[in-house]
Structures are given as C-alpha cells and as structure tokens.
C-alpha cells in the first residue's frame, strides 16, 4: 500500500512539473504568443483580393482589372462609431454592412469614399475586377466571391488567369469567431498587378457603343460586329444582361444569363442572302422576273408574302429589297433542295463555332435532305422558317463572307496571350475560304445597300450618310 502512495505522489509531482514548465514557457513569450499558446491556432482569415490575370481587348486595353480601389478589413469589436464605416460604402451595401457589424466577426468591404484610419479599420489597395455596365459580360463571364470562375472567358481560360496568389488578413479569434483584443492581425500575400492574361479580338470602344445601343433599343436580342476582312469579332452584346456585382438580384427566369450571341433562333429573311447566292452562282440574272400575287400555295400550305396585295412581276433587285416571300420560294423550288442546303452548310450553318476550347457557339439546326424532299419544307427553308435555326454569330459570319467578296473566315475571338512581362504571343491567323464568287458577292452587297436605302430595311439607314 505504501508503494502505491509513493507512486501516486511522484505522478502528481510529474504532472505539476509539466504545468510549471508550460507556465514558464508562456511567461517568456509576448502577449500574442501567450494567447496563441493557450487557445491554439484558431484563426479567421479574410480575403482582401484574389490576384488574377487580365482579359484585354485587341489593343491591349484591359477589360478586367481596370479600376484600383481601396478595401477595408473591419474588426467590429474595435469599431466605436459605425457611421464612419457606413458613410464610406455605397448606399445599396449599407444594410448588409450593418448586419455584418452585428455578427462581430472580421470582414472585408470596398470603400466608395475616404475613411479615417482608426482602430478596427485596416486599409488595403486592390483591383476591382468588375464594375457596373460591364462590357460583353456574357462573353467575358465572371468569377464568384470566392474567386472561382463560373462562365465565359473567365472559365474557359481559368488555367491561365488563375494565379493562386491572394492578399489575406488573418485574425486570432475566440470560439464565437470574434477577433481577440490585443493580438495583431497578420497579412498574408500581397496585392499584385498581373500582366499575364488573354487578349481578345474585341474593341473596347466599339463594344461600348454596342452595349449602349442594346440598352436603349433591345429588350431581348443580340448585337454581333465582325471585321469583314479577318472574321475577328469586334463586339458582342446580349440582352437582357446582368451585373456581376449584383448576381443575387438577378431573376433566374429572366434569361439574363443566356448569351444570345451564341444561342440559336429562327433565321427569317436573312436566309434570302443564301437563296440569292445560289441563284446567282447558277447563272441567275439580276433582271429576271417572277410573279407575286401576295401568296403561294405549296402542297396544302398557303404562304403569304409580306405584301399581301402582291408585288406583281418582280425582279431580284425589288424582291430582295422588299423581302418578297413568293419570289424566293419560287426560286428555291426551281433551284432544288440540294444546292440550297449545301450552300447553307458552306456558309457555316449547322456547325458549332469553336472560338476556343471550352468556348463554343451553338450549331443551330439545318433540316435534312430527306425532310426537304417535302416541297412545303423547302418553301419554309427558303425564307428562313421551319426547322432552320442559327445563331446571331452565324448570321454575322454570312454577311462577313458577302462583304469580303466571297471569302469566309471562321469567326475568331482570341487574338493571343500576354506573359508575365507583358509580351504578346499572337495566335496564328486563320486562312479564309472562298464560298461564292467575287461577282456574286458584289451583286449581293448592292442588293443589301438597296434594302437599307429604300427597301424593307430602311429603318436601319444611318441618320447621316448612307448604307
């Protein structure tokens, strides 16, 4: 029994020895080290900014990382007057800030006005990646609040744009996630200007004009601008749009996240360009005439012309500029399904447009030869109806081919890449392919001019100058 008591005694002495050595160690440390030793490594890390590569326009003007801003990391436990913080943020964010202050755990905000440096407010410089009225938002895409790429170029080129570096602030916190008073925060990483990135073919100035026009005149639709000599895309505007700064406020049923530039729709009378190309390439004459009485019966279907009283005897020039359905249906029935379908494929319809790996515009839809064996189906096809679907990008590509004297370039969106030193590595330029003759192209160009000058497209005529 005596041996047992002796064993217990020495065990107690041993435990006290450990505790005394621990207390001696703590007493020899700084205050912050002592607290850390007591509570362990419980921390709260606040991200100030995720350093990320830049997306540029064709002239190496940045589209992202345009604006430098001041961000503040807030420790609510040290804030004596919250009004100073609230007055330095935007009006729409104030309610959210009030709520965050009540949680008493550190957080980061972007300032819209100056704030005095005071206890609990730590200021840092950073880039604001996005801003309101952001250009080509559907195509550029966005990253979420955690820096994770979600859509568009941001997602397609995430492996290039992502740097895995960030500026963070770390606090030692208690069990309630409140910063412990008296312990200095730690800054990890740094804010960096990242030159590395992706160079698009977009033109910032043209893009801005298109976005402003879309906001004024388009409720649901798209604008696509292509360089006719190269096939390079200069602008892409899709409406309705959204702000990457207010994602939570977007109605998911509004279609605001759909990129209509790359989505397929009914084509309509724009397909008559292809009818005309087939007609002229097969020896059709400018002044040949067909009769329009206001409608045409094909099988069991009666298809009306846009001029229900009829055009009478009408030539190609008038039929094109006035968009006569009867004329082009008669042309198609005469030319046959094979030639028109093949020409549609030559112009790029029915094929997806691969702008880069992971960035693809939809293929749309072409009817099969079998389905076009029905004359009513061919009639609808010839005026852009029926099964035919195409994207605004595909239609723009058709017009690019015509305006480039018959030589088609596959649409392109990526001009090259910039390295860490800011040096551009250009992508190889694509080769063009002749689709129709120069003479046919020149004729269609004149027909398109006439359509705007005095035909069904007169509303598109510029206020000054001409088509």
CSV table of C-alpha atoms in Angstrom, one decimal:
chain,number,residue,atom,x,y,z
A,1,UNK,CA,0.0,0.0,0.0
A,2,UNK,CA,2.9,2.3,0.9
A,3,UNK,CA,4.4,1.8,-2.5
A,4,UNK,CA,1.1,2.7,-4.1
A,5,UNK,CA,1.0,6.1,-2.3
A,6,UNK,CA,4.6,6.7,-3.3
A,7,UNK,CA,3.7,6.1,-6.9
A,8,UNK,CA,0.7,8.5,-6.8
A,9,UNK,CA,2.9,11.1,-5.1
A,10,UNK,CA,5.5,11.0,-7.8
A,11,UNK,CA,2.8,11.1,-10.6
A,12,UNK,CA,1.4,14.3,-9.1
A,13,UNK,CA,4.8,15.8,-8.9
A,14,UNK,CA,5.4,14.9,-12.5
A,15,UNK,CA,2.1,16.5,-13.7
A,16,UNK,CA,2.8,19.7,-11.7
A,17,UNK,CA,6.3,19.8,-13.3
A,18,UNK,CA,4.8,19.8,-16.7
A,19,UNK,CA,2.3,22.5,-15.8
A,20,UNK,CA,5.0,24.7,-14.3
A,21,UNK,CA,7.3,24.3,-17.4
A,22,UNK,CA,4.3,25.3,-19.6
A,23,UNK,CA,3.6,28.3,-17.5
A,24,UNK,CA,7.3,29.3,-17.6
A,25,UNK,CA,7.2,29.0,-21.4
A,26,UNK,CA,4.1,31.1,-21.7
A,27,UNK,CA,5.6,33.8,-19.3
A,28,UNK,CA,8.6,34.1,-21.5
A,29,UNK,CA,6.5,34.8,-24.7
A,30,UNK,CA,4.9,38.0,-26.0
A,31,UNK,CA,1.3,38.6,-25.2
A,32,UNK,CA,0.1,37.4,-28.6
A,33,UNK,CA,2.3,34.3,-28.4
A,34,UNK,CA,1.0,33.5,-25.0
A,35,UNK,CA,-2.6,33.7,-26.1
A,36,UNK,CA,-1.8,31.6,-29.1
A,37,UNK,CA,-0.2,29.0,-26.8
A,38,UNK,CA,-3.4,29.0,-24.7
A,39,UNK,CA,-6.1,28.9,-27.4
A,40,UNK,CA,-4.2,27.1,-30.1
A,41,UNK,CA,-4.3,28.2,-33.7
A,42,UNK,CA,-8.0,29.2,-34.1
A,43,UNK,CA,-8.0,31.9,-36.8
A,44,UNK,CA,-10.3,33.8,-39.0
A,45,UNK,CA,-8.9,34.6,-42.5
A,46,UNK,CA,-10.4,37.5,-44.5
A,47,UNK,CA,-9.6,37.6,-48.2
A,48,UNK,CA,-9.0,41.1,-49.5
A,49,UNK,CA,-8.4,40.3,-53.1
A,50,UNK,CA,-7.6,37.3,-55.3
A,51,UNK,CA,-4.8,38.2,-57.7
A,52,UNK,CA,-6.0,37.2,-61.2
A,53,UNK,CA,-4.8,37.6,-64.8
A,54,UNK,CA,-6.2,40.3,-67.1
A,55,UNK,CA,-8.5,40.0,-70.0
A,56,UNK,CA,-7.6,42.5,-72.7
A,57,UNK,CA,-9.2,43.9,-75.8
A,58,UNK,CA,-7.5,43.8,-79.2
A,59,UNK,CA,-5.5,47.0,-78.4
A,60,UNK,CA,-4.2,45.6,-75.1
A,61,UNK,CA,-6.6,47.8,-73.2
A,62,UNK,CA,-7.7,45.9,-70.0
A,63,UNK,CA,-11.3,44.8,-69.8
A,64,UNK,CA,-10.9,43.4,-66.3
A,65,UNK,CA,-8.7,44.8,-63.5
A,66,UNK,CA,-9.4,48.3,-64.8
A,67,UNK,CA,-10.1,50.2,-61.6
A,68,UNK,CA,-7.9,50.4,-58.5
A,69,UNK,CA,-10.0,50.7,-55.3
A,70,UNK,CA,-9.5,50.8,-51.5
A,71,UNK,CA,-10.7,47.9,-49.5
A,72,UNK,CA,-11.1,47.9,-45.7
A,73,UNK,CA,-10.9,44.9,-43.4
A,74,UNK,CA,-13.2,45.7,-40.5
A,75,UNK,CA,-12.9,44.3,-36.9
A,76,UNK,CA,-16.3,45.1,-35.5
A,77,UNK,CA,-15.1,44.6,-31.9
A,78,UNK,CA,-12.9,47.7,-32.2
A,79,UNK,CA,-15.3,49.9,-34.0
A,80,UNK,CA,-16.5,52.7,-31.8
A,81,UNK,CA,-18.6,54.7,-34.4
A,82,UNK,CA,-20.1,52.6,-37.1
A,83,UNK,CA,-21.3,55.7,-39.0
A,84,UNK,CA,-17.8,56.3,-40.2
A,85,UNK,CA,-17.8,52.9,-41.9
A,86,UNK,CA,-21.3,53.2,-43.3
A,87,UNK,CA,-20.6,56.6,-44.8
A,88,UNK,CA,-17.7,55.2,-46.7
A,89,UNK,CA,-19.6,52.5,-48.6
A,90,UNK,CA,-22.3,52.6,-51.3
A,91,UNK,CA,-25.9,53.2,-50.2
A,92,UNK,CA,-27.1,49.8,-51.5
A,93,UNK,CA,-24.5,48.0,-49.4
A,94,UNK,CA,-25.2,49.7,-46.1
A,95,UNK,CA,-27.8,47.3,-44.8
A,96,UNK,CA,-25.5,44.4,-45.5
A,97,UNK,CA,-22.7,46.1,-43.6
A,98,UNK,CA,-24.9,46.8,-40.6
A,99,UNK,CA,-25.7,43.1,-40.4
A,100,UNK,CA,-22.1,42.1,-40.7
A,101,UNK,CA,-21.1,44.6,-37.9
A,102,UNK,CA,-23.7,42.9,-35.7
A,103,UNK,CA,-22.0,39.5,-36.2
A,104,UNK,CA,-18.8,40.9,-34.5
A,105,UNK,CA,-16.5,38.8,-36.7
A,106,UNK,CA,-14.0,40.4,-39.1
A,107,UNK,CA,-15.0,41.1,-42.8
A,108,UNK,CA,-13.8,43.0,-45.9
A,109,UNK,CA,-15.6,45.8,-47.7
A,110,UNK,CA,-14.9,48.0,-50.7
A,111,UNK,CA,-14.9,51.7,-49.9
A,112,UNK,CA,-16.5,54.3,-52.2
A,113,UNK,CA,-15.2,57.3,-50.2
A,114,UNK,CA,-12.3,58.1,-47.9
A,115,UNK,CA,-12.3,56.9,-44.3
A,116,UNK,CA,-10.0,57.9,-41.5
A,117,UNK,CA,-7.7,55.3,-40.3
A,118,UNK,CA,-8.9,54.2,-36.9
A,119,UNK,CA,-9.0,51.2,-34.6
A,120,UNK,CA,-10.7,48.3,-36.2
A,121,UNK,CA,-10.3,49.6,-39.8
A,122,UNK,CA,-7.3,48.3,-41.9
A,123,UNK,CA,-6.9,49.7,-45.4
A,124,UNK,CA,-5.5,48.0,-48.5
A,125,UNK,CA,-5.3,48.7,-52.2
A,126,UNK,CA,-6.8,46.2,-54.7
A,127,UNK,CA,-8.2,46.0,-58.3
A,128,UNK,CA,-11.9,46.0,-58.8
A,129,UNK,CA,-12.3,43.2,-61.4
A,130,UNK,CA,-15.8,44.2,-62.5
A,131,UNK,CA,-17.9,47.3,-62.5
A,132,UNK,CA,-21.5,48.3,-63.4
A,133,UNK,CA,-22.3,48.5,-67.1
A,134,UNK,CA,-19.6,45.9,-67.7
A,135,UNK,CA,-18.8,45.3,-71.4
A,136,UNK,CA,-19.6,42.0,-73.1
A,137,UNK,CA,-20.5,40.4,-69.7
A,138,UNK,CA,-21.9,37.2,-71.2
A,139,UNK,CA,-18.7,36.6,-73.2
A,140,UNK,CA,-16.2,37.7,-70.5
A,141,UNK,CA,-18.1,35.8,-67.8
A,142,UNK,CA,-17.5,36.2,-64.1
A,143,UNK,CA,-15.9,34.7,-61.0
A,144,UNK,CA,-17.8,34.3,-57.8
A,145,UNK,CA,-17.0,36.0,-54.5
A,146,UNK,CA,-14.6,33.1,-53.7
A,147,UNK,CA,-12.6,33.7,-56.9
A,148,UNK,CA,-14.0,30.6,-58.6
A,149,UNK,CA,-14.6,31.1,-62.4
A,150,UNK,CA,-18.2,30.5,-63.4
A,151,UNK,CA,-18.8,31.3,-67.1
A,152,UNK,CA,-17.4,32.8,-70.3
A,153,UNK,CA,-13.7,33.6,-70.9
A,154,UNK,CA,-13.1,33.6,-67.1
A,155,UNK,CA,-14.0,29.9,-67.1
A,156,UNK,CA,-12.5,28.9,-70.5
A,157,UNK,CA,-9.1,30.4,-69.6
A,158,UNK,CA,-9.2,29.8,-65.8
A,159,UNK,CA,-5.9,27.9,-66.0
A,160,UNK,CA,-4.2,31.0,-67.5
A,161,UNK,CA,-5.9,33.7,-65.4
A,162,UNK,CA,-5.8,31.9,-62.1
A,163,UNK,CA,-2.6,32.8,-60.1
A,164,UNK,CA,-3.2,31.0,-56.7
A,165,UNK,CA,-2.0,34.2,-55.0
A,166,UNK,CA,-4.1,36.5,-52.9
A,167,UNK,CA,-3.9,39.2,-50.2
A,168,UNK,CA,-5.5,38.0,-47.0
A,169,UNK,CA,-5.7,39.2,-43.4
A,170,UNK,CA,-5.7,36.6,-40.5
A,171,UNK,CA,-7.1,37.2,-37.0
A,172,UNK,CA,-6.8,35.1,-33.9
A,173,UNK,CA,-10.4,34.6,-32.8
A,174,UNK,CA,-12.3,33.1,-29.9
A,175,UNK,CA,-14.9,30.4,-30.0
A,176,UNK,CA,-17.5,32.9,-31.3
A,177,UNK,CA,-15.2,33.9,-34.2
A,178,UNK,CA,-14.5,37.3,-32.6
A,179,UNK,CA,-11.1,38.8,-33.0
A,180,UNK,CA,-9.1,38.6,-29.7
A,181,UNK,CA,-8.2,42.1,-28.5
A,182,UNK,CA,-4.5,42.9,-28.2
A,183,UNK,CA,-3.3,40.4,-30.9
A,184,UNK,CA,-2.1,42.0,-34.1
A,185,UNK,CA,-3.6,40.7,-37.3
A,186,UNK,CA,-1.3,39.0,-39.8
A,187,UNK,CA,-1.1,40.0,-43.5
A,188,UNK,CA,-0.5,37.1,-45.9
A,189,UNK,CA,0.4,37.5,-49.5
A,190,UNK,CA,0.2,40.9,-51.4
A,191,UNK,CA,-1.7,42.8,-54.0
A,192,UNK,CA,-0.1,42.4,-57.4
A,193,UNK,CA,-0.6,43.9,-60.8
A,194,UNK,CA,-0.9,40.8,-63.0
A,195,UNK,CA,0.0,41.5,-66.6
A,196,UNK,CA,-0.4,37.9,-67.7
A,197,UNK,CA,-3.7,37.2,-69.5
A,198,UNK,CA,-5.8,36.7,-72.5
A,199,UNK,CA,-6.1,39.1,-75.5
A,200,UNK,CA,-9.4,39.1,-77.2
A,201,UNK,CA,-10.3,40.5,-80.7
A,202,UNK,CA,-12.9,42.8,-79.0
A,203,UNK,CA,-12.6,46.5,-79.4
A,204,UNK,CA,-13.5,48.4,-76.2
A,205,UNK,CA,-14.8,51.5,-78.0
A,206,UNK,CA,-17.0,49.5,-80.4
A,207,UNK,CA,-18.2,47.3,-77.6
A,208,UNK,CA,-19.2,50.3,-75.6
A,209,UNK,CA,-21.2,51.7,-78.5
A,210,UNK,CA,-23.0,48.3,-79.0
A,211,UNK,CA,-23.8,48.0,-75.3
A,212,UNK,CA,-25.3,51.4,-75.1
A,213,UNK,CA,-27.4,50.8,-78.2
A,214,UNK,CA,-28.5,47.4,-76.8
A,215,UNK,CA,-29.6,49.1,-73.6
A,216,UNK,CA,-31.6,51.6,-75.5
A,217,UNK,CA,-33.2,49.5,-78.2
A,218,UNK,CA,-33.1,45.8,-77.4
A,219,UNK,CA,-35.2,44.1,-74.7
A,220,UNK,CA,-34.2,40.6,-75.8
A,221,UNK,CA,-31.7,40.0,-78.6
A,222,UNK,CA,-28.1,40.4,-79.6
A,223,UNK,CA,-25.6,42.6,-81.5
A,224,UNK,CA,-22.6,41.0,-83.2
A,225,UNK,CA,-19.9,43.0,-85.0
A,226,UNK,CA,-17.3,41.2,-87.1
A,227,UNK,CA,-14.2,42.5,-89.0
A,228,UNK,CA,-15.2,41.6,-92.6
A,229,UNK,CA,-11.6,41.2,-93.7
A,230,UNK,CA,-10.5,38.8,-91.0
A,231,UNK,CA,-13.6,37.3,-89.3
A,232,UNK,CA,-12.4,38.7,-85.9
A,233,UNK,CA,-15.2,39.5,-83.5
A,234,UNK,CA,-15.1,43.2,-82.5
A,235,UNK,CA,-18.2,43.3,-80.3
A,236,UNK,CA,-20.8,41.0,-78.7
A,237,UNK,CA,-23.8,42.4,-76.8
A,238,UNK,CA,-26.6,40.2,-75.4
A,239,UNK,CA,-29.7,41.4,-73.8
A,240,UNK,CA,-31.2,41.1,-71.2
A,241,UNK,CA,-27.9,41.4,-69.3
A,242,UNK,CA,-26.8,41.2,-65.6
A,243,UNK,CA,-24.3,42.8,-63.3
A,244,UNK,CA,-21.6,40.6,-61.9
A,245,UNK,CA,-21.7,42.9,-58.8
A,246,UNK,CA,-25.4,42.1,-58.1
A,247,UNK,CA,-25.8,38.4,-59.0
A,248,UNK,CA,-28.2,37.7,-56.1
A,249,UNK,CA,-30.6,40.2,-57.6
A,250,UNK,CA,-30.9,38.6,-61.0
A,251,UNK,CA,-34.2,36.8,-61.7
A,252,UNK,CA,-33.1,33.3,-62.9
A,253,UNK,CA,-36.2,33.1,-65.1
A,254,UNK,CA,-35.4,36.4,-66.9
A,255,UNK,CA,-32.9,34.8,-69.3
A,256,UNK,CA,-30.3,37.4,-68.3
A,257,UNK,CA,-27.6,34.7,-68.0
A,258,UNK,CA,-28.2,33.5,-71.6
A,259,UNK,CA,-25.6,34.6,-74.2
A,260,UNK,CA,-27.9,35.2,-77.1
A,261,UNK,CA,-25.0,36.0,-79.4
A,262,UNK,CA,-24.1,32.2,-79.3
A,263,UNK,CA,-27.7,30.9,-79.0
A,264,UNK,CA,-29.8,29.6,-81.9
A,265,UNK,CA,-33.0,31.2,-83.1
A,266,UNK,CA,-35.3,31.3,-86.1
A,267,UNK,CA,-33.5,33.0,-89.0
A,268,UNK,CA,-36.2,34.7,-91.1
A,269,UNK,CA,-35.5,36.7,-94.2
A,270,UNK,CA,-31.7,36.9,-93.6
A,271,UNK,CA,-31.6,33.4,-95.2
A,272,UNK,CA,-32.6,35.0,-98.5
A,273,UNK,CA,-28.9,36.1,-98.9
A,274,UNK,CA,-28.1,32.4,-99.3
A,275,UNK,CA,-31.0,31.9,-101.8
A,276,UNK,CA,-29.7,34.8,-103.8
A,277,UNK,CA,-26.1,33.5,-103.7
A,278,UNK,CA,-27.3,30.1,-105.0
A,279,UNK,CA,-29.4,31.7,-107.7
A,280,UNK,CA,-26.5,34.0,-109.0
A,281,UNK,CA,-23.9,31.2,-108.8
A,282,UNK,CA,-26.1,29.1,-111.0
A,283,UNK,CA,-26.5,31.7,-113.7
A,284,UNK,CA,-29.5,33.7,-112.4
A,285,UNK,CA,-29.9,37.1,-113.8
A,286,UNK,CA,-30.4,40.4,-112.0
A,287,UNK,CA,-33.4,41.4,-114.1
A,288,UNK,CA,-35.2,38.1,-114.4
A,289,UNK,CA,-38.8,38.4,-113.1
A,290,UNK,CA,-41.2,36.2,-111.3
A,291,UNK,CA,-44.9,36.9,-110.5
A,292,UNK,CA,-46.1,37.5,-106.9
A,293,UNK,CA,-49.8,37.8,-106.3
A,294,UNK,CA,-49.5,38.1,-102.5
A,295,UNK,CA,-49.3,34.4,-101.6
A,296,UNK,CA,-48.2,31.0,-102.8
A,297,UNK,CA,-49.7,27.5,-102.3
A,298,UNK,CA,-47.2,24.7,-101.7
A,299,UNK,CA,-48.7,21.3,-101.1
A,300,UNK,CA,-51.5,22.0,-98.6
A,301,UNK,CA,-49.9,25.2,-97.2
A,302,UNK,CA,-50.6,28.7,-98.2
A,303,UNK,CA,-47.6,31.0,-97.5
A,304,UNK,CA,-48.2,34.7,-97.6
A,305,UNK,CA,-45.9,37.4,-98.8
A,306,UNK,CA,-45.2,40.3,-96.5
A,307,UNK,CA,-47.0,42.4,-99.1
A,308,UNK,CA,-50.4,40.6,-99.1
A,309,UNK,CA,-51.7,42.5,-102.2
A,310,UNK,CA,-48.8,41.1,-104.2
A,311,UNK,CA,-45.8,42.6,-106.0
A,312,UNK,CA,-46.8,41.6,-109.5
A,313,UNK,CA,-43.9,40.9,-111.9
A,314,UNK,CA,-40.9,41.4,-109.7
A,315,UNK,CA,-37.1,41.3,-110.4
A,316,UNK,CA,-34.4,40.1,-108.0
A,317,UNK,CA,-33.5,43.7,-107.0
A,318,UNK,CA,-37.0,44.5,-105.9
A,319,UNK,CA,-37.7,41.1,-104.4
A,320,UNK,CA,-34.6,41.3,-102.2
A,321,UNK,CA,-35.0,44.9,-101.1
A,322,UNK,CA,-38.7,44.3,-100.4
A,323,UNK,CA,-38.3,40.8,-98.9
A,324,UNK,CA,-40.8,39.1,-101.2
A,325,UNK,CA,-41.5,35.6,-99.9
A,326,UNK,CA,-43.2,34.4,-103.0
A,327,UNK,CA,-40.2,35.2,-105.2
A,328,UNK,CA,-37.7,33.3,-103.1
A,329,UNK,CA,-40.0,30.3,-102.6
A,330,UNK,CA,-40.3,30.0,-106.4
A,331,UNK,CA,-36.5,30.4,-106.7
A,332,UNK,CA,-35.9,27.6,-104.2
A,333,UNK,CA,-38.4,25.2,-105.8
A,334,UNK,CA,-36.6,25.8,-109.1
A,335,UNK,CA,-33.1,25.5,-107.8
A,336,UNK,CA,-33.8,22.4,-105.7
A,337,UNK,CA,-33.0,21.4,-102.1
A,338,UNK,CA,-29.5,20.0,-102.7
A,339,UNK,CA,-28.0,23.3,-103.9
A,340,UNK,CA,-29.6,25.4,-101.2
A,341,UNK,CA,-28.8,23.1,-98.3
A,342,UNK,CA,-25.1,22.7,-99.5
A,343,UNK,CA,-24.7,26.5,-99.7
A,344,UNK,CA,-26.1,26.9,-96.2
A,345,UNK,CA,-23.5,24.4,-94.9
A,346,UNK,CA,-20.8,26.2,-96.9
A,347,UNK,CA,-21.7,29.5,-95.1
A,348,UNK,CA,-21.3,27.7,-91.8
A,349,UNK,CA,-24.9,27.0,-90.8
A,350,UNK,CA,-25.5,23.7,-88.9
A,351,UNK,CA,-21.9,23.7,-87.4
A,352,UNK,CA,-20.9,24.8,-84.0
A,353,UNK,CA,-18.3,27.6,-83.9
A,354,UNK,CA,-15.4,26.7,-81.7
A,355,UNK,CA,-14.0,30.0,-80.6
A,356,UNK,CA,-11.5,28.2,-78.3
A,357,UNK,CA,-11.5,25.0,-76.3
A,358,UNK,CA,-14.3,25.4,-73.8
A,359,UNK,CA,-15.8,28.4,-75.6
A,360,UNK,CA,-18.3,27.3,-78.2
A,361,UNK,CA,-21.2,28.9,-80.1
A,362,UNK,CA,-24.1,26.6,-80.8
A,363,UNK,CA,-24.5,24.8,-84.1
A,364,UNK,CA,-28.2,25.8,-84.6
A,365,UNK,CA,-30.1,23.4,-86.9
A,366,UNK,CA,-30.4,22.5,-90.6
A,367,UNK,CA,-33.2,20.3,-91.9
A,368,UNK,CA,-32.1,17.1,-93.5
A,369,UNK,CA,-32.3,16.5,-97.3
A,370,UNK,CA,-34.9,13.9,-96.6
A,371,UNK,CA,-37.1,16.4,-94.8
A,372,UNK,CA,-36.6,19.0,-97.5
A,373,UNK,CA,-38.0,16.5,-100.0
A,374,UNK,CA,-41.4,17.8,-99.0
A,375,UNK,CA,-41.9,21.0,-101.1
A,376,UNK,CA,-43.6,22.8,-98.2
A,377,UNK,CA,-40.5,22.2,-96.0
A,378,UNK,CA,-38.2,23.5,-98.8
A,379,UNK,CA,-40.5,26.6,-99.2
A,380,UNK,CA,-40.3,27.3,-95.5
A,381,UNK,CA,-36.5,26.7,-95.5
A,382,UNK,CA,-36.0,29.2,-98.3
A,383,UNK,CA,-37.5,32.1,-96.3
A,384,UNK,CA,-35.7,31.1,-93.0
A,385,UNK,CA,-38.6,29.3,-91.4
A,386,UNK,CA,-39.3,25.7,-90.4
A,387,UNK,CA,-36.6,23.6,-88.8
A,388,UNK,CA,-33.9,26.1,-89.6
A,389,UNK,CA,-32.1,27.7,-86.5
A,390,UNK,CA,-29.0,29.8,-86.5
A,391,UNK,CA,-27.0,32.0,-84.0
A,392,UNK,CA,-26.5,35.7,-84.5
A,393,UNK,CA,-22.8,34.9,-84.8
A,394,UNK,CA,-23.6,32.6,-87.7
A,395,UNK,CA,-25.7,35.3,-89.4
A,396,UNK,CA,-22.9,37.8,-88.9
A,397,UNK,CA,-20.5,35.3,-90.5
A,398,UNK,CA,-22.7,35.0,-93.6
A,399,UNK,CA,-22.6,38.8,-94.0
A,400,UNK,CA,-18.8,38.9,-93.4
A,401,UNK,CA,-18.4,36.4,-96.3
A,402,UNK,CA,-20.5,38.6,-98.6
A,403,UNK,CA,-18.7,41.8,-97.6
A,404,UNK,CA,-15.3,40.1,-98.1
A,405,UNK,CA,-16.0,39.4,-101.7
A,406,UNK,CA,-17.0,35.8,-101.1
A,407,UNK,CA,-14.1,34.7,-98.8
A,408,UNK,CA,-15.2,33.3,-95.4
A,409,UNK,CA,-13.1,33.4,-92.3
A,410,UNK,CA,-14.2,31.3,-89.3
A,411,UNK,CA,-15.2,33.8,-86.6
A,412,UNK,CA,-12.4,34.2,-84.0
A,413,UNK,CA,-12.4,35.8,-80.6
A,414,UNK,CA,-8.9,35.2,-79.2
A,415,UNK,CA,-6.0,37.2,-80.6
A,416,UNK,CA,-3.3,35.9,-78.3
A,417,UNK,CA,-1.9,35.7,-74.8
A,418,UNK,CA,0.3,38.0,-72.7
A,419,UNK,CA,3.0,36.6,-70.4
A,420,UNK,CA,4.2,37.9,-67.0
A,421,UNK,CA,6.4,40.5,-68.7
A,422,UNK,CA,3.5,41.9,-70.7
A,423,UNK,CA,4.8,40.4,-74.0
A,424,UNK,CA,2.1,39.3,-76.5
A,425,UNK,CA,2.2,35.9,-78.1
A,426,UNK,CA,-0.2,36.1,-81.1
A,427,UNK,CA,-2.4,33.2,-82.2
A,428,UNK,CA,-1.9,32.1,-85.8
A,429,UNK,CA,-4.3,33.8,-88.2
A,430,UNK,CA,-6.9,31.6,-89.8
A,431,UNK,CA,-7.0,31.1,-93.5
A,432,UNK,CA,-10.0,32.2,-95.5
A,433,UNK,CA,-12.1,30.0,-97.8
A,434,UNK,CA,-13.9,31.1,-100.9
A,435,UNK,CA,-17.6,30.4,-100.7
A,436,UNK,CA,-19.0,32.4,-103.6
A,437,UNK,CA,-17.5,34.4,-106.5
A,438,UNK,CA,-16.5,38.0,-106.2
A,439,UNK,CA,-19.2,39.0,-108.8
A,440,UNK,CA,-21.9,37.3,-106.8
A,441,UNK,CA,-20.7,39.0,-103.6
A,442,UNK,CA,-20.6,42.4,-105.3
A,443,UNK,CA,-24.2,41.9,-106.5
A,444,UNK,CA,-25.5,40.9,-103.1
A,445,UNK,CA,-23.6,43.8,-101.5
A,446,UNK,CA,-25.5,46.2,-103.8
A,447,UNK,CA,-28.8,44.4,-103.0
A,448,UNK,CA,-28.2,44.8,-99.3
A,449,UNK,CA,-27.4,48.5,-99.8
A,450,UNK,CA,-30.7,49.0,-101.7
A,451,UNK,CA,-32.6,47.2,-99.0
A,452,UNK,CA,-31.5,49.8,-96.4
A,453,UNK,CA,-31.7,52.8,-98.8
A,454,UNK,CA,-35.2,52.3,-100.0
A,455,UNK,CA,-36.4,48.8,-99.1
A,456,UNK,CA,-37.7,46.8,-96.1
A,457,UNK,CA,-34.6,47.7,-94.1
A,458,UNK,CA,-35.0,51.5,-94.3
A,459,UNK,CA,-35.2,51.8,-90.6
A,460,UNK,CA,-31.5,50.7,-90.4
A,461,UNK,CA,-30.4,53.6,-92.6
A,462,UNK,CA,-27.9,55.9,-90.7
A,463,UNK,CA,-29.1,59.4,-89.9
A,464,UNK,CA,-26.1,60.8,-91.8
A,465,UNK,CA,-24.5,59.2,-94.9
A,466,UNK,CA,-25.9,56.1,-96.4
A,467,UNK,CA,-25.8,52.3,-96.3
